[in-house]
Amino acid sequence: MVVATNNFPSSNGRTIPATIISPNTIIELEKGDPVVFEKYWKKRSEECSIVIRGWELMSYLGDAKNSVCWYMLPEVERGIRRLHHVVGNAVTNDRYIVVGTGATQLFQAAVFALSPSHPSQPINVLAAAPFYSEYQDEVSILRSGLYQWGGDAASYEKNEPYIEVITSPNNPDGIVREPVVKSEAKGKLVHDLAYYWPHYTPITHQADHDLMLFTFSKCTGHAGSRFGWALVKDIEVAKKMTRYVQMSSIGVSKESQTRVAKIIGVVCDGYENFGSMESELFFEYSKRLLRERWEKLWAVIDESKLFSVAKYPKAFCNFTNESSEPFPGFIWLKCEEGIEDCESYLLEKLKIRGRGGKRFGVDSNYARLSLMGTDDDFNEFLKRVSNA
Amino acid sequence: MVVATNNFPSSNGRTIPATIISPNTIIELEKGDPVVFEKYWKKRSEECSIVIRGWELMSYLGDAKNSVCWYMLPEVERGIRRLHHVVGNAVTNDRYIVVGTGATQLFQAAVFALSPSHPSQPINVLAAAPFYSEYQDEVSILRSGLYQWGGDAASYEKNEPYIEVITSPNNPDGIVREPVVKSEAKGKLVHDLAYYWPHYTPITHQADHDLMLFTFSKCTGHAGSRFGWALVKDIEVAKKMTRYVQMSSIGVSKESQTRVAKIIGVVCDGYENFGSMESELFFEYSKRLLRERWEKLWAVIDESKLFSVAKYPKAFCNFTNESSEPFPGFIWLKCEEGIEDCESYLLEKLKIRGRGGKRFGVDSNYARLSLMGTDDDFNEFLKRVSNA
């Protein structure tokens, strides 16, 4: 292994750009911090600026006329409906919108809202493995008497009511998913659609489920804003979710809400103004970024005997009007050649920090790595995998 | 009852200003929305403005060097320490700072962090009545197996470990408090000091407890920002609180944090710049606002046969260098003359919405009313009480 001070030719002749990262430095690809999109927003920096004056946004209230989500600013609600209309990824007609401090808070609000209020025993919350690594802890942390973590949805065999979370495209593996529980009991569904946006995956249909979760973090990459939203069919569920957010944090930062409204507005304006250059539109630009990374990765993985990544089928995207593979935000890496603990191997041999398969309910020969880090981290990652 | 289109002389000769509120309109004094401070921030509007550009604050991370509260911006930590130093209301040396989405989230983080991890039964969470009306629901909402609501701290007699919340000055009644539990068992304490600021109460000492909660909502009145902080002595407790906030919302809005840092900076600059006019300093200005309202209220209550409010003792404030009464953010109203349900009486007879005593663990002849609403609402409230 050498310090890359010049471009580094990989074995298949492609050139991996130089990085300034020392080979002894650990590359942090464990979390999914979406810093890759920062360069897009630097181009749009002034256009997306918000100014908040000293006396503005002081009240707990967002919209006294909203009988469900009273802390939501009206311009946020309008922005969310407009964005889904522009992208065509989800039905918003006849849906209530509940906003939260990230989809993380809303996931818990949803589980609370769908749980029976006075159960004889906690209802099981399920997700098909590999499932998002945080669901289990988020469900279990307070040892609720209302709900409990029930594990892998695919192996659930109890004839008892349940809540199934369908993450689609899935985190960690990017697969488009449907419910999998086979039970005679009645289940309630939460669709976590954090990655159902055109830069990550073809938009094949307008999602039309009872309870759908989205997050600003993955949509535009503004993870620091801690802002998510739910589209909810049943008003009582929406009200119960709002009640949870009220008890948990008395609403959602108005500063974040103002910024969300502004940035969503700029994204939508781009698509609705006839003269916009395609290369400057958010989802096209971001898809190109992710596609470039995936193409570099596939080239390296194709040559690797140690690592593999599943290939994704193409699908036609109604939004971009082209057929393409998905370009997930995470690499779901499988270690081959008898490497049993992929996370440890990556860390010890390659100084790459990922998150091992066991956190996702599967074997430790898998690990999840962020594809959305800095260029330097990503290129250094490619170099180390190439060299391994 | 008449519509006040002119100034309204009360029975003791003081003049209550006119309002444009119709006598049939319900006055909402149930929540403690601190809009009274808005006029101060209008004067400071530009000075306190923040500008956030499109690409800024995108990361989940706030300060990679902070081994406890990784999502907190460094300027927020500096601002909080500086503010307590300027005001002298709490010790920050050798304390860890954990920030949350309002003190509401941090209260729950504190209860989680102080609860045993694997209890044979949930630990009791106590507060002396009248206690803040939301504690009980916040503790009980998920039926945690770790902790449960144990009711009035003053009547706790079990010889079992407990968590006591000391709200000082107290919400709803403004009283300065100490722990009250008499038990041979070991208790852990949470000090909720949301109102321990010089506009509400004399600053008699630097608070120096193990776990202290503060909120931006009540300090400067920016309730919409959903921002609070904890000063924590034990690093393990601080880490466990951070873990809770991570599981609950993956941190705190960076936009809110930026604004908090800015506004705290402006407040502190005022006190540290020798030439500042006292009338323009935040706590002096705000104390004057609250004092004026309380003086109007006392004048009206003194004449009332239906309502009473406890008188508060004076104390010397180390911050303002004067002796004064407290000026709480809520009116803790007692209904006299056989009115048993104060909340219903206020609503039905005077069209004033308050929050009844039962929500605070005491009799229904008490009700809590916000003193921090708009001038119009407050003056109309005085008029209706005067006329009752």
mmCIF file of N, CA, C and O in Angstrom, chain A residues 33 41-42 45-46 49-56 58-60 104-105 108 117-118 137 141-146 218 221-226 243 247-250 253-256 259, chain B residues 33 41 45-46 49-56 58-60 104-105 108 117-118 134 137 141-146 218 221-226 243 247-250 253-256 259:
data_model
loop_
_atom_site.group_PDB
_atom_site.id
_atom_site.type_symbol
_atom_site.label_atom_id
_atom_site.label_comp_id
_atom_site.label_asym_id
_atom_site.label_seq_id
_atom_site.Cartn_x
_atom_site.Cartn_y
_atom_site.Cartn_z
ATOM 1 N N ASP A 33 -23.495 10.123 6.406
ATOM 2 C CA ASP A 33 -23.540 11.580 6.308
ATOM 3 C C ASP A 33 -23.497 11.968 4.815
ATOM 4 O O ASP A 33 -22.512 11.674 4.131
ATOM 5 N N TRP A 41 -25.066 22.281 -3.516
ATOM 6 C CA TRP A 41 -25.651 23.417 -2.798
ATOM 7 C C TRP A 41 -24.690 24.599 -2.722
ATOM 8 O O TRP A 41 -25.134 25.742 -2.524
ATOM 9 N N LYS A 42 -23.401 24.353 -2.897
ATOM 10 C CA LYS A 42 -22.459 25.477 -3.012
ATOM 11 C C LYS A 42 -22.752 26.282 -4.273
ATOM 12 O O LYS A 42 -22.669 27.509 -4.271
ATOM 13 N N SER A 45 -25.766 28.404 -3.505
ATOM 14 C CA SER A 45 -25.633 28.895 -2.138
ATOM 15 C C SER A 45 -26.511 30.104 -1.819
ATOM 16 O O SER A 45 -27.314 30.081 -0.879
ATOM 17 N N GLU A 46 -26.377 31.163 -2.637
ATOM 18 C CA GLU A 46 -27.119 32.397 -2.317
ATOM 19 C C GLU A 46 -28.613 32.224 -2.536
ATOM 20 O O GLU A 46 -29.430 32.659 -1.722
ATOM 21 N N SER A 49 -30.178 30.730 0.364
ATOM 22 C CA SER A 49 -29.944 31.335 1.680
ATOM 23 C C SER A 49 -31.257 31.647 2.377
ATOM 24 O O SER A 49 -32.225 32.060 1.728
ATOM 25 N N ILE A 50 -31.235 31.486 3.684
ATOM 26 C CA ILE A 50 -32.355 32.005 4.471
ATOM 27 C C ILE A 50 -31.812 33.052 5.433
ATOM 28 O O ILE A 50 -30.660 32.990 5.855
ATOM 29 N N VAL A 51 -32.661 34.033 5.717
ATOM 30 C CA VAL A 51 -32.350 35.052 6.717
ATOM 31 C C VAL A 51 -33.458 34.983 7.756
ATOM 32 O O VAL A 51 -34.638 35.019 7.411
ATOM 33 N N ILE A 52 -33.080 34.834 9.022
ATOM 34 C CA ILE A 52 -34.089 34.845 10.091
ATOM 35 C C ILE A 52 -33.722 35.961 11.059
ATOM 36 O O ILE A 52 -32.612 36.005 11.585
ATOM 37 N N ARG A 53 -34.639 36.886 11.252
ATOM 38 C CA ARG A 53 -34.389 38.037 12.115
ATOM 39 C C ARG A 53 -34.685 37.691 13.568
ATOM 40 O O ARG A 53 -35.337 36.688 13.859
ATOM 41 N N GLY A 54 -34.181 38.569 14.439
ATOM 42 C CA GLY A 54 -34.216 38.268 15.871
ATOM 43 C C GLY A 54 -35.589 37.916 16.435
ATOM 44 O O GLY A 54 -35.702 37.065 17.318
ATOM 45 N N TRP A 55 -36.632 38.549 15.930
ATOM 46 C CA TRP A 55 -37.965 38.405 16.531
ATOM 47 C C TRP A 55 -38.823 37.365 15.809
ATOM 48 O O TRP A 55 -39.947 37.089 16.246
ATOM 49 N N GLU A 56 -38.302 36.799 14.736
ATOM 50 C CA GLU A 56 -39.140 35.901 13.937
ATOM 51 C C GLU A 56 -39.177 34.487 14.518
ATOM 52 O O GLU A 56 -38.241 34.056 15.190
ATOM 53 N N MET A 58 -40.737 32.936 16.887
ATOM 54 C CA MET A 58 -40.567 32.717 18.327
ATOM 55 C C MET A 58 -41.626 31.802 18.935
ATOM 56 O O MET A 58 -41.402 31.209 19.998
ATOM 57 N N SER A 59 -42.759 31.669 18.298
ATOM 58 C CA SER A 59 -43.874 30.938 18.910
ATOM 59 C C SER A 59 -43.716 29.421 18.765
ATOM 60 O O SER A 59 -43.125 28.925 17.820
ATOM 61 N N TYR A 60 -44.278 28.703 19.721
ATOM 62 C CA TYR A 60 -44.413 27.252 19.581
ATOM 63 C C TYR A 60 -45.277 26.891 18.372
ATOM 64 O O TYR A 60 -45.084 25.853 17.756
ATOM 65 N N THR A 104 -36.316 9.814 12.041
ATOM 66 C CA THR A 104 -36.066 9.035 13.253
ATOM 67 C C THR A 104 -37.169 9.258 14.276
ATOM 68 O O THR A 104 -37.723 8.311 14.836
ATOM 69 N N GLN A 105 -37.490 10.524 14.520
ATOM 70 C CA GLN A 105 -38.566 10.800 15.473
ATOM 71 C C GLN A 105 -39.911 10.315 14.924
ATOM 72 O O GLN A 105 -40.731 9.771 15.663
ATOM 73 N N GLN A 108 -40.629 6.596 15.286
ATOM 74 C CA GLN A 108 -41.102 6.262 16.628
ATOM 75 C C GLN A 108 -42.525 6.761 16.851
ATOM 76 O O GLN A 108 -43.339 6.092 17.500
ATOM 77 N N SER A 117 -53.486 1.092 22.356
ATOM 78 C CA SER A 117 -53.244 1.974 23.505
ATOM 79 C C SER A 117 -53.141 1.208 24.819
ATOM 80 O O SER A 117 -52.431 1.614 25.728
ATOM 81 N N HIS A 118 -53.858 0.109 24.922
ATOM 82 C CA HIS A 118 -53.860 -0.650 26.178
ATOM 83 C C HIS A 118 -53.681 -2.133 25.879
ATOM 84 O O HIS A 118 -54.601 -2.929 26.082
ATOM 85 N N ASP A 137 -32.834 -0.682 18.100
ATOM 86 C CA ASP A 137 -32.538 0.113 19.291
ATOM 87 C C ASP A 137 -33.603 1.187 19.524
ATOM 88 O O ASP A 137 -33.966 1.481 20.662
ATOM 89 N N ILE A 141 -35.221 0.877 23.147
ATOM 90 C CA ILE A 141 -34.449 1.656 24.115
ATOM 91 C C ILE A 141 -35.189 1.901 25.429
ATOM 92 O O ILE A 141 -34.595 1.855 26.496
ATOM 93 N N LEU A 142 -36.505 2.140 25.367
ATOM 94 C CA LEU A 142 -37.239 2.462 26.600
ATOM 95 C C LEU A 142 -38.025 1.271 27.152
ATOM 96 O O LEU A 142 -38.786 1.428 28.106
ATOM 97 N N ARG A 143 -37.843 0.102 26.542
ATOM 98 C CA ARG A 143 -38.593 -1.087 26.973
ATOM 99 C C ARG A 143 -40.070 -0.782 27.108
ATOM 100 O O ARG A 143 -40.676 -0.987 28.182
ATOM 101 N N SER A 144 -40.626 -0.286 26.035
ATOM 102 C CA SER A 144 -42.038 0.111 26.059
ATOM 103 C C SER A 144 -42.952 -1.086 26.317
ATOM 104 O O SER A 144 -42.685 -2.193 25.839
ATOM 105 N N GLY A 145 -44.008 -0.827 27.034
ATOM 106 C CA GLY A 145 -45.041 -1.837 27.211
ATOM 107 C C GLY A 145 -46.043 -1.837 26.071
ATOM 108 O O GLY A 145 -46.941 -2.672 26.016
ATOM 109 N N LEU A 146 -45.885 -0.903 25.129
ATOM 110 C CA LEU A 146 -46.809 -0.801 23.995
ATOM 111 C C LEU A 146 -46.316 -1.597 22.794
ATOM 112 O O LEU A 146 -47.110 -2.141 22.031
ATOM 113 N N LYS A 218 -31.987 12.696 3.387
ATOM 114 C CA LYS A 218 -31.640 11.883 2.228
ATOM 115 C C LYS A 218 -32.172 12.476 0.931
ATOM 116 O O LYS A 218 -31.619 12.228 -0.139
ATOM 117 N N GLY A 221 -30.004 16.029 1.163
ATOM 118 C CA GLY A 221 -28.704 15.898 1.830
ATOM 119 C C GLY A 221 -28.522 16.801 3.042
ATOM 120 O O GLY A 221 -27.445 16.829 3.622
ATOM 121 N N HIS A 222 -29.575 17.516 3.426
ATOM 122 C CA HIS A 222 -29.449 18.417 4.583
ATOM 123 C C HIS A 222 -29.737 17.665 5.880
ATOM 124 O O HIS A 222 -30.763 17.874 6.535
ATOM 125 N N ALA A 223 -28.780 16.822 6.270
ATOM 126 C CA ALA A 223 -28.973 15.976 7.449
ATOM 127 C C ALA A 223 -28.948 16.787 8.740
ATOM 128 O O ALA A 223 -29.585 16.419 9.729
ATOM 129 N N GLY A 224 -28.195 17.887 8.736
ATOM 130 C CA GLY A 224 -28.072 18.703 9.949
ATOM 131 C C GLY A 224 -29.365 19.387 10.354
ATOM 132 O O GLY A 224 -29.508 19.822 11.498
ATOM 133 N N SER A 225 -30.311 19.457 9.419
ATOM 134 C CA SER A 225 -31.572 20.148 9.728
ATOM 135 C C SER A 225 -32.507 19.315 10.587
ATOM 136 O O SER A 225 -33.437 19.849 11.190
ATOM 137 N N ARG A 226 -32.271 17.997 10.649
ATOM 138 C CA ARG A 226 -33.145 17.095 11.428
ATOM 139 C C ARG A 226 -34.612 17.350 11.105
ATOM 140 O O ARG A 226 -35.378 17.814 11.940
ATOM 141 N N ARG A 243 -49.259 13.960 18.532
ATOM 142 C CA ARG A 243 -49.217 13.908 20.004
ATOM 143 C C ARG A 243 -47.854 13.386 20.474
ATOM 144 O O ARG A 243 -47.275 13.894 21.436
ATOM 145 N N MET A 247 -45.182 15.405 22.804
ATOM 146 C CA MET A 247 -44.641 14.882 24.071
ATOM 147 C C MET A 247 -43.122 14.745 24.011
ATOM 148 O O MET A 247 -42.430 14.880 25.009
ATOM 149 N N SER A 248 -42.606 14.467 22.821
ATOM 150 C CA SER A 248 -41.173 14.188 22.667
ATOM 151 C C SER A 248 -40.340 15.463 22.565
ATOM 152 O O SER A 248 -39.218 15.532 23.079
ATOM 153 N N SER A 249 -40.899 16.501 21.926
ATOM 154 C CA SER A 249 -40.081 17.711 21.692
ATOM 155 C C SER A 249 -40.912 18.979 21.462
ATOM 156 O O SER A 249 -40.348 19.986 21.025
ATOM 157 N N ILE A 250 -42.197 18.943 21.769
ATOM 158 C CA ILE A 250 -43.103 20.089 21.494
ATOM 159 C C ILE A 250 -42.836 20.675 20.106
ATOM 160 O O ILE A 250 -42.568 21.877 19.953
ATOM 161 N N SER A 253 -38.098 22.347 15.138
ATOM 162 C CA SER A 253 -37.418 23.630 14.920
ATOM 163 C C SER A 253 -38.040 24.435 13.776
ATOM 164 O O SER A 253 -38.119 23.968 12.644
ATOM 165 N N LYS A 254 -38.441 25.670 14.091
ATOM 166 C CA LYS A 254 -39.003 26.539 13.053
ATOM 167 C C LYS A 254 -37.908 27.009 12.087
ATOM 168 O O LYS A 254 -38.190 27.295 10.924
ATOM 169 N N GLU A 255 -36.679 27.123 12.590
ATOM 170 C CA GLU A 255 -35.574 27.515 11.707
ATOM 171 C C GLU A 255 -35.373 26.446 10.635
ATOM 172 O O GLU A 255 -35.212 26.758 9.453
ATOM 173 N N SER A 256 -35.377 25.185 11.058
ATOM 174 C CA SER A 256 -35.244 24.102 10.085
ATOM 175 C C SER A 256 -36.407 24.128 9.101
ATOM 176 O O SER A 256 -36.222 23.954 7.893
ATOM 177 N N ARG A 259 -35.941 26.695 6.464
ATOM 178 C CA ARG A 259 -34.930 26.309 5.482
ATOM 179 C C ARG A 259 -35.459 25.221 4.532
ATOM 180 O O ARG A 259 -35.209 25.263 3.325
ATOM 181 N N ASP B 33 -46.829 30.278 25.634
ATOM 182 C CA ASP B 33 -46.090 30.812 24.481
ATOM 183 C C ASP B 33 -45.522 32.192 24.858
ATOM 184 O O ASP B 33 -46.289 33.125 25.135
ATOM 185 N N TRP B 41 -37.051 41.696 20.809
ATOM 186 C CA TRP B 41 -36.239 41.195 19.684
ATOM 187 C C TRP B 41 -36.524 41.961 18.393
ATOM 188 O O TRP B 41 -35.687 41.956 17.486
ATOM 189 N N SER B 45 -33.651 43.310 15.937
ATOM 190 C CA SER B 45 -33.936 42.394 14.831
ATOM 191 C C SER B 45 -32.735 42.118 13.926
ATOM 192 O O SER B 45 -32.341 40.972 13.728
ATOM 193 N N GLU B 46 -32.119 43.208 13.423
ATOM 194 C CA GLU B 46 -31.033 43.003 12.451
ATOM 195 C C GLU B 46 -29.790 42.443 13.122
ATOM 196 O O GLU B 46 -29.136 41.539 12.599
ATOM 197 N N SER B 49 -30.000 38.839 13.426
ATOM 198 C CA SER B 49 -30.300 38.059 12.219
ATOM 199 C C SER B 49 -29.262 36.979 12.003
ATOM 200 O O SER B 49 -28.077 37.186 12.256
ATOM 201 N N ILE B 50 -29.718 35.859 11.509
ATOM 202 C CA ILE B 50 -28.773 34.856 11.009
ATOM 203 C C ILE B 50 -29.016 34.647 9.519
ATOM 204 O O ILE B 50 -30.143 34.814 9.036
ATOM 205 N N VAL B 51 -27.942 34.333 8.832
ATOM 206 C CA VAL B 51 -28.025 33.983 7.412
ATOM 207 C C VAL B 51 -27.424 32.585 7.286
ATOM 208 O O VAL B 51 -26.321 32.340 7.766
ATOM 209 N N ILE B 52 -28.175 31.672 6.694
ATOM 210 C CA ILE B 52 -27.640 30.324 6.461
ATOM 211 C C ILE B 52 -27.704 30.063 4.963
ATOM 212 O O ILE B 52 -28.779 30.151 4.358
ATOM 213 N N ARG B 53 -26.561 29.764 4.385
ATOM 214 C CA ARG B 53 -26.494 29.547 2.933
ATOM 215 C C ARG B 53 -26.811 28.095 2.584
ATOM 216 O O ARG B 53 -26.803 27.219 3.458
ATOM 217 N N GLY B 54 -27.079 27.880 1.318
ATOM 218 C CA GLY B 54 -27.599 26.583 0.869
ATOM 219 C C GLY B 54 -26.779 25.375 1.285
ATOM 220 O O GLY B 54 -27.327 24.311 1.590
ATOM 221 N N TRP B 55 -25.470 25.517 1.296
ATOM 222 C CA TRP B 55 -24.598 24.347 1.511
ATOM 223 C C TRP B 55 -24.142 24.217 2.959
ATOM 224 O O TRP B 55 -23.459 23.240 3.307
ATOM 225 N N GLU B 56 -24.533 25.167 3.812
ATOM 226 C CA GLU B 56 -24.018 25.153 5.184
ATOM 227 C C GLU B 56 -24.809 24.194 6.083
ATOM 228 O O GLU B 56 -25.978 23.936 5.845
ATOM 229 N N MET B 58 -24.870 21.023 6.669
ATOM 230 C CA MET B 58 -25.531 19.840 6.114
ATOM 231 C C MET B 58 -25.242 18.553 6.883
ATOM 232 O O MET B 58 -26.005 17.590 6.781
ATOM 233 N N SER B 59 -24.164 18.521 7.624
ATOM 234 C CA SER B 59 -23.750 17.263 8.255
ATOM 235 C C SER B 59 -24.533 16.963 9.531
ATOM 236 O O SER B 59 -24.987 17.863 10.223
ATOM 237 N N TYR B 60 -24.666 15.687 9.823
ATOM 238 C CA TYR B 60 -25.188 15.264 11.122
ATOM 239 C C TYR B 60 -24.283 15.752 12.255
ATOM 240 O O TYR B 60 -24.742 16.015 13.360
ATOM 241 N N THR B 104 -37.844 19.626 26.857
ATOM 242 C CA THR B 104 -38.755 18.484 26.850
ATOM 243 C C THR B 104 -38.018 17.194 26.489
ATOM 244 O O THR B 104 -38.147 16.178 27.164
ATOM 245 N N GLN B 105 -37.246 17.256 25.417
ATOM 246 C CA GLN B 105 -36.487 16.066 25.031
ATOM 247 C C GLN B 105 -35.423 15.743 26.089
ATOM 248 O O GLN B 105 -35.184 14.584 26.409
ATOM 249 N N GLN B 108 -36.639 13.915 29.195
ATOM 250 C CA GLN B 108 -36.779 12.484 28.961
ATOM 251 C C GLN B 108 -35.413 11.802 28.857
ATOM 252 O O GLN B 108 -35.223 10.676 29.332
ATOM 253 N N SER B 117 -30.378 0.396 34.034
ATOM 254 C CA SER B 117 -30.512 -0.165 32.687
ATOM 255 C C SER B 117 -31.323 -1.451 32.661
ATOM 256 O O SER B 117 -32.004 -1.745 31.681
ATOM 257 N N HIS B 118 -31.244 -2.230 33.729
ATOM 258 C CA HIS B 118 -31.955 -3.520 33.747
ATOM 259 C C HIS B 118 -32.699 -3.673 35.068
ATOM 260 O O HIS B 118 -32.374 -4.514 35.885
ATOM 261 N N GLU B 134 -46.905 18.467 32.258
ATOM 262 C CA GLU B 134 -46.526 17.544 31.190
ATOM 263 C C GLU B 134 -45.623 16.407 31.656
ATOM 264 O O GLU B 134 -45.448 15.424 30.938
ATOM 265 N N ASP B 137 -47.329 12.839 31.623
ATOM 266 C CA ASP B 137 -47.558 12.237 30.309
ATOM 267 C C ASP B 137 -46.241 11.908 29.608
ATOM 268 O O ASP B 137 -46.130 10.896 28.923
ATOM 269 N N ILE B 141 -46.057 8.063 28.598
ATOM 270 C CA ILE B 141 -46.625 7.860 27.262
ATOM 271 C C ILE B 141 -46.265 6.511 26.639
ATOM 272 O O ILE B 141 -47.102 5.881 25.992
ATOM 273 N N LEU B 142 -45.045 6.030 26.836
ATOM 274 C CA LEU B 142 -44.641 4.775 26.196
ATOM 275 C C LEU B 142 -44.678 3.578 27.148
ATOM 276 O O LEU B 142 -44.255 2.487 26.783
ATOM 277 N N ARG B 143 -45.194 3.785 28.356
ATOM 278 C CA ARG B 143 -45.243 2.695 29.346
ATOM 279 C C ARG B 143 -43.901 2.005 29.450
ATOM 280 O O ARG B 143 -43.780 0.779 29.293
ATOM 281 N N SER B 144 -42.884 2.793 29.707
ATOM 282 C CA SER B 144 -41.526 2.259 29.777
ATOM 283 C C SER B 144 -41.378 1.242 30.904
ATOM 284 O O SER B 144 -41.966 1.411 31.973
ATOM 285 N N GLY B 145 -40.577 0.236 30.651
ATOM 286 C CA GLY B 145 -40.219 -0.705 31.702
ATOM 287 C C GLY B 145 -39.060 -0.211 32.545
ATOM 288 O O GLY B 145 -38.671 -0.850 33.524
ATOM 289 N N LEU B 146 -38.496 0.939 32.172
ATOM 290 C CA LEU B 146 -37.346 1.488 32.905
ATOM 291 C C LEU B 146 -37.785 2.451 34.007
ATOM 292 O O LEU B 146 -37.146 2.540 35.044
ATOM 293 N N LYS B 218 -37.651 29.712 27.420
ATOM 294 C CA LYS B 218 -37.984 30.569 28.542
ATOM 295 C C LYS B 218 -36.889 31.590 28.823
ATOM 296 O O LYS B 218 -37.161 32.648 29.386
ATOM 297 N N GLY B 221 -37.141 33.538 25.149
ATOM 298 C CA GLY B 221 -38.474 33.536 24.565
ATOM 299 C C GLY B 221 -38.566 32.918 23.181
ATOM 300 O O GLY B 221 -39.634 32.931 22.574
ATOM 301 N N HIS B 222 -37.470 32.334 22.699
ATOM 302 C CA HIS B 222 -37.496 31.733 21.354
ATOM 303 C C HIS B 222 -37.976 30.283 21.433
ATOM 304 O O HIS B 222 -37.214 29.331 21.232
ATOM 305 N N ALA B 223 -39.275 30.128 21.682
ATOM 306 C CA ALA B 223 -39.844 28.790 21.870
ATOM 307 C C ALA B 223 -39.867 27.994 20.566
ATOM 308 O O ALA B 223 -39.780 26.771 20.577
ATOM 309 N N GLY B 224 -39.994 28.705 19.447
ATOM 310 C CA GLY B 224 -40.070 28.022 18.150
ATOM 311 C C GLY B 224 -38.789 27.311 17.758
ATOM 312 O O GLY B 224 -38.793 26.447 16.884
ATOM 313 N N SER B 225 -37.689 27.655 18.414
ATOM 314 C CA SER B 225 -36.405 27.034 18.064
ATOM 315 C C SER B 225 -36.259 25.625 18.603
ATOM 316 O O SER B 225 -35.406 24.875 18.147
ATOM 317 N N ARG B 226 -37.062 25.265 19.584
ATOM 318 C CA ARG B 226 -36.985 23.931 20.205
ATOM 319 C C ARG B 226 -35.552 23.608 20.586
ATOM 320 O O ARG B 226 -34.933 22.695 20.052
ATOM 321 N N ARG B 243 -26.928 9.632 24.036
ATOM 322 C CA ARG B 243 -27.401 8.421 23.357
ATOM 323 C C ARG B 243 -28.920 8.488 23.168
ATOM 324 O O ARG B 243 -29.441 8.138 22.120
ATOM 325 N N MET B 247 -30.916 8.443 19.606
ATOM 326 C CA MET B 247 -31.966 7.472 19.269
ATOM 327 C C MET B 247 -33.288 8.173 18.975
ATOM 328 O O MET B 247 -34.091 7.694 18.191
ATOM 329 N N SER B 248 -33.512 9.310 19.630
ATOM 330 C CA SER B 248 -34.791 10.003 19.528
ATOM 331 C C SER B 248 -34.890 10.877 18.277
ATOM 332 O O SER B 248 -35.957 10.978 17.663
ATOM 333 N N SER B 249 -33.750 11.493 17.894
ATOM 334 C CA SER B 249 -33.829 12.437 16.758
ATOM 335 C C SER B 249 -32.481 12.654 16.059
ATOM 336 O O SER B 249 -32.362 13.604 15.277
ATOM 337 N N ILE B 250 -31.495 11.800 16.312
ATOM 338 C CA ILE B 250 -30.134 11.987 15.746
ATOM 339 C C ILE B 250 -29.692 13.445 15.866
ATOM 340 O O ILE B 250 -29.299 14.091 14.888
ATOM 341 N N SER B 253 -31.468 20.280 15.520
ATOM 342 C CA SER B 253 -31.391 21.178 14.365
ATOM 343 C C SER B 253 -30.159 22.101 14.416
ATOM 344 O O SER B 253 -29.976 22.860 15.370
ATOM 345 N N LYS B 254 -29.354 22.058 13.370
ATOM 346 C CA LYS B 254 -28.177 22.945 13.307
ATOM 347 C C LYS B 254 -28.606 24.392 13.059
ATOM 348 O O LYS B 254 -27.921 25.325 13.482
ATOM 349 N N GLU B 255 -29.728 24.583 12.387
ATOM 350 C CA GLU B 255 -30.223 25.941 12.163
ATOM 351 C C GLU B 255 -30.577 26.584 13.502
ATOM 352 O O GLU B 255 -30.223 27.737 13.766
ATOM 353 N N SER B 256 -31.272 25.830 14.347
ATOM 354 C CA SER B 256 -31.598 26.347 15.674
ATOM 355 C C SER B 256 -30.326 26.635 16.458
ATOM 356 O O SER B 256 -30.218 27.663 17.130
ATOM 357 N N ARG B 259 -28.767 29.854 15.484
ATOM 358 C CA ARG B 259 -29.512 31.004 15.980
ATOM 359 C C ARG B 259 -29.308 31.195 17.478
ATOM 360 O O ARG B 259 -29.151 32.326 17.958
#
